[in-house]
Coordinates of C-alpha atoms in Angstrom, one line a residue:
M1 CA 100.0 -82.8 -19.4
S2 CA 98.6 -80.0 -21.1
D3 CA 95.1 -80.5 -19.6
D4 CA 96.4 -81.1 -16.2
F5 CA 97.5 -77.5 -15.5
E6 CA 95.6 -75.4 -13.4
L7 CA 97.1 -72.5 -12.0
D8 CA 96.8 -71.7 -8.2
T9 CA 95.1 -68.3 -8.5
D10 CA 93.9 -68.6 -5.1
D11 CA 97.6 -68.2 -4.0
L12 CA 98.4 -65.2 -6.3
Q13 CA 95.5 -63.5 -4.9
R14 CA 96.2 -64.4 -1.1
R15 CA 99.7 -63.2 -1.8
M16 CA 98.6 -60.0 -3.1
D17 CA 96.2 -59.5 -0.7
G18 CA 99.3 -59.9 1.8
A19 CA 101.0 -56.7 0.0
M20 CA 97.8 -54.8 -0.1
S21 CA 97.4 -55.7 4.1
N22 CA 101.2 -54.9 4.6
L23 CA 100.0 -51.6 3.1
K24 CA 97.5 -50.7 5.3
T25 CA 99.7 -51.5 8.1
E26 CA 102.3 -48.7 6.8
F27 CA 99.6 -46.2 6.3
A28 CA 98.3 -46.9 9.6
S29 CA 101.6 -45.7 11.1
L30 CA 101.4 -42.9 9.2
R31 CA 100.4 -39.6 11.3
T32 CA 98.0 -37.7 10.1
G33 CA 97.4 -34.9 13.0
R34 CA 94.9 -37.5 14.7
A35 CA 96.2 -39.7 17.1
S36 CA 96.1 -43.3 16.9
A37 CA 97.7 -46.5 19.0
S38 CA 99.0 -47.7 15.7
M39 CA 101.3 -44.9 14.6
L40 CA 103.4 -46.5 17.5
E41 CA 103.5 -49.9 15.8
P42 CA 106.7 -49.4 14.2
V43 CA 108.9 -48.2 17.0
M44 CA 110.8 -51.0 18.9
V45 CA 112.4 -50.3 22.0
D46 CA 115.6 -52.0 23.4
A47 CA 114.0 -54.2 26.4
Y48 CA 115.9 -57.0 27.7
G49 CA 118.0 -57.6 25.3
A50 CA 116.0 -57.9 22.7
S51 CA 113.9 -55.6 19.9
T52 CA 110.5 -55.1 21.4
P53 CA 107.3 -53.4 20.1
I54 CA 106.1 -50.6 22.4
N55 CA 102.6 -52.5 22.9
Q56 CA 104.7 -55.0 24.7
V57 CA 106.4 -53.4 27.7
G58 CA 103.3 -50.7 28.0
T59 CA 100.0 -50.1 27.6
V60 CA 99.0 -47.4 24.9
N61 CA 96.1 -45.3 24.9
V62 CA 94.6 -42.5 23.0
P63 CA 92.6 -40.4 25.9
E64 CA 91.8 -37.7 23.1
P65 CA 92.1 -37.0 19.5
R66 CA 96.0 -35.2 20.1
M67 CA 97.0 -37.5 22.7
V68 CA 99.1 -40.7 22.9
T69 CA 99.7 -41.9 26.5
I70 CA 102.2 -45.3 27.3
N71 CA 102.2 -46.4 30.7
V72 CA 105.0 -48.3 30.8
W73 CA 105.2 -51.5 33.3
D74 CA 108.5 -51.2 34.0
K75 CA 109.8 -48.3 35.6
G76 CA 113.8 -49.0 34.4
L77 CA 112.5 -49.2 30.7
V78 CA 111.2 -45.9 30.4
G79 CA 113.7 -44.0 29.4
K80 CA 114.7 -46.5 26.8
V81 CA 110.8 -46.3 25.8
E82 CA 111.1 -42.2 25.5
K83 CA 114.3 -42.7 23.5
A84 CA 113.1 -45.1 20.9
I85 CA 110.1 -42.6 20.0
R86 CA 112.3 -39.6 19.6
E87 CA 114.5 -41.8 17.4
S88 CA 111.3 -43.1 15.4
G89 CA 111.3 -40.8 12.9
L90 CA 107.6 -39.8 14.0
G91 CA 108.3 -36.1 15.0
I92 CA 106.7 -36.6 18.0
N93 CA 108.2 -35.4 21.3
P94 CA 107.9 -37.6 24.3
Q95 CA 106.8 -35.8 28.0
L96 CA 107.6 -38.0 31.0
N97 CA 105.2 -38.5 33.8
G98 CA 106.3 -40.5 36.1
T99 CA 106.1 -44.1 34.5
I100 CA 103.5 -42.3 31.9
I101 CA 104.6 -41.2 28.4
M102 CA 102.6 -38.0 27.3
L103 CA 102.9 -38.0 23.4
P104 CA 101.4 -35.2 22.4
I105 CA 100.5 -34.9 18.6
P106 CA 101.5 -31.5 17.0
E107 CA 99.2 -29.7 14.4
L108 CA 100.3 -31.0 11.0
N109 CA 102.2 -28.4 8.8
E110 CA 101.6 -27.9 4.9
E111 CA 105.4 -29.2 4.5
R112 CA 104.9 -31.9 6.8
R113 CA 101.9 -32.9 4.9
R114 CA 103.4 -32.4 1.5
E115 CA 106.1 -34.8 2.9
L116 CA 103.8 -37.4 4.6
T117 CA 102.0 -37.9 1.2
K118 CA 105.0 -38.5 -0.6
V119 CA 105.9 -41.1 1.9
A120 CA 102.3 -42.8 1.6
G121 CA 103.2 -42.7 -2.3
Q122 CA 106.6 -44.8 -1.7
Y123 CA 104.6 -47.2 0.5
A124 CA 102.0 -47.6 -2.3
E125 CA 104.7 -48.1 -4.9
H126 CA 106.3 -51.3 -2.7
A127 CA 102.6 -52.4 -2.9
R128 CA 102.6 -52.2 -6.5
V129 CA 106.1 -53.9 -7.1
A130 CA 104.8 -57.0 -5.0
V131 CA 101.9 -57.1 -6.5
R132 CA 103.8 -57.0 -9.8
N133 CA 106.1 -59.6 -8.3
V134 CA 103.5 -62.5 -7.7
R135 CA 102.2 -61.5 -11.5
R136 CA 105.5 -62.5 -12.6
D137 CA 105.6 -65.8 -10.5
G138 CA 102.4 -66.4 -11.9
M139 CA 103.5 -65.7 -15.5
D140 CA 106.4 -67.7 -14.9
Q141 CA 104.0 -70.6 -14.2
I142 CA 102.2 -70.5 -17.3
K143 CA 105.7 -70.1 -19.8
K144 CA 106.7 -73.5 -18.0
A145 CA 103.6 -75.1 -18.1
K146 CA 103.8 -73.6 -22.3
A147 CA 106.9 -75.0 -22.5
D148 CA 105.4 -78.4 -21.2
G149 CA 102.8 -78.9 -23.7
M150 CA 100.1 -76.6 -22.8
S151 CA 98.1 -75.1 -25.7
E152 CA 98.2 -71.3 -26.8
D153 CA 94.3 -71.2 -26.0
D154 CA 95.3 -72.5 -22.3
Q155 CA 98.0 -70.2 -22.2
K156 CA 96.1 -67.1 -23.2
F157 CA 93.4 -67.7 -20.8
W158 CA 95.8 -68.3 -17.6
E159 CA 97.7 -64.7 -18.6
T160 CA 94.5 -62.7 -18.9
E161 CA 93.3 -64.3 -15.7
V162 CA 96.6 -63.3 -14.2
Q163 CA 96.5 -59.7 -15.7
E164 CA 92.8 -58.9 -14.3
L165 CA 93.9 -60.4 -11.0
T166 CA 97.1 -58.1 -11.2
D167 CA 94.8 -54.8 -12.4
K168 CA 92.1 -55.4 -9.8
M169 CA 95.1 -54.9 -7.0
I170 CA 96.8 -52.2 -8.6
A171 CA 93.5 -50.2 -8.5
A172 CA 92.9 -50.9 -5.1
V173 CA 96.2 -49.9 -3.9
D174 CA 95.7 -46.6 -6.0
E175 CA 92.1 -46.0 -4.6
A176 CA 93.7 -46.6 -0.6
L177 CA 96.7 -44.1 -1.8
E178 CA 94.1 -41.6 -3.1
V179 CA 91.9 -41.9 0.4
K180 CA 95.5 -41.9 2.4
Q181 CA 96.3 -38.9 0.7
A182 CA 93.1 -37.0 1.4
E183 CA 92.9 -37.9 4.9
I184 CA 97.1 -36.6 5.4
M185 CA 96.2 -33.2 3.4
Q186 CA 92.8 -32.4 5.1
V187 CA 93.5 -29.9 7.9

């Protein structure tokens, strides 16, 4: 039994990569003063009795660096889309023009930039916790195999493998955070 143990490091890597891709999605939703269609991804609209992403009720465009437009397909949903944007906490004031909703992206002030860097830090911490949870799962598998008769050398080898994988992912999270914070603070 002891020689048969093979930790699925690919599965651990895949789960850690999932935490990293989730972090990148959350970072994309943070407003940095430049318009981006991805900043509307977390906004959900109450359409047809269901919570629906904005990109499924209209066409999202970025015609200029400080403007996002949404061309709502159903005239009856324009008010709901506008309300969803106002209540989303993005700090954007939508302007209506028929079925087109214009979102002028205001210049970020120093205070708002600092708030956004804190939010980015929270997102990064959530990603680190997710990576550490995957590490704990891997270590639990190793402890179980040790109880089933795995040698101490094998245990040390697998624990080192898991720890190296974890350290690499935590470093990637920290690097992504530094890049995002620099982007936010850039005037």
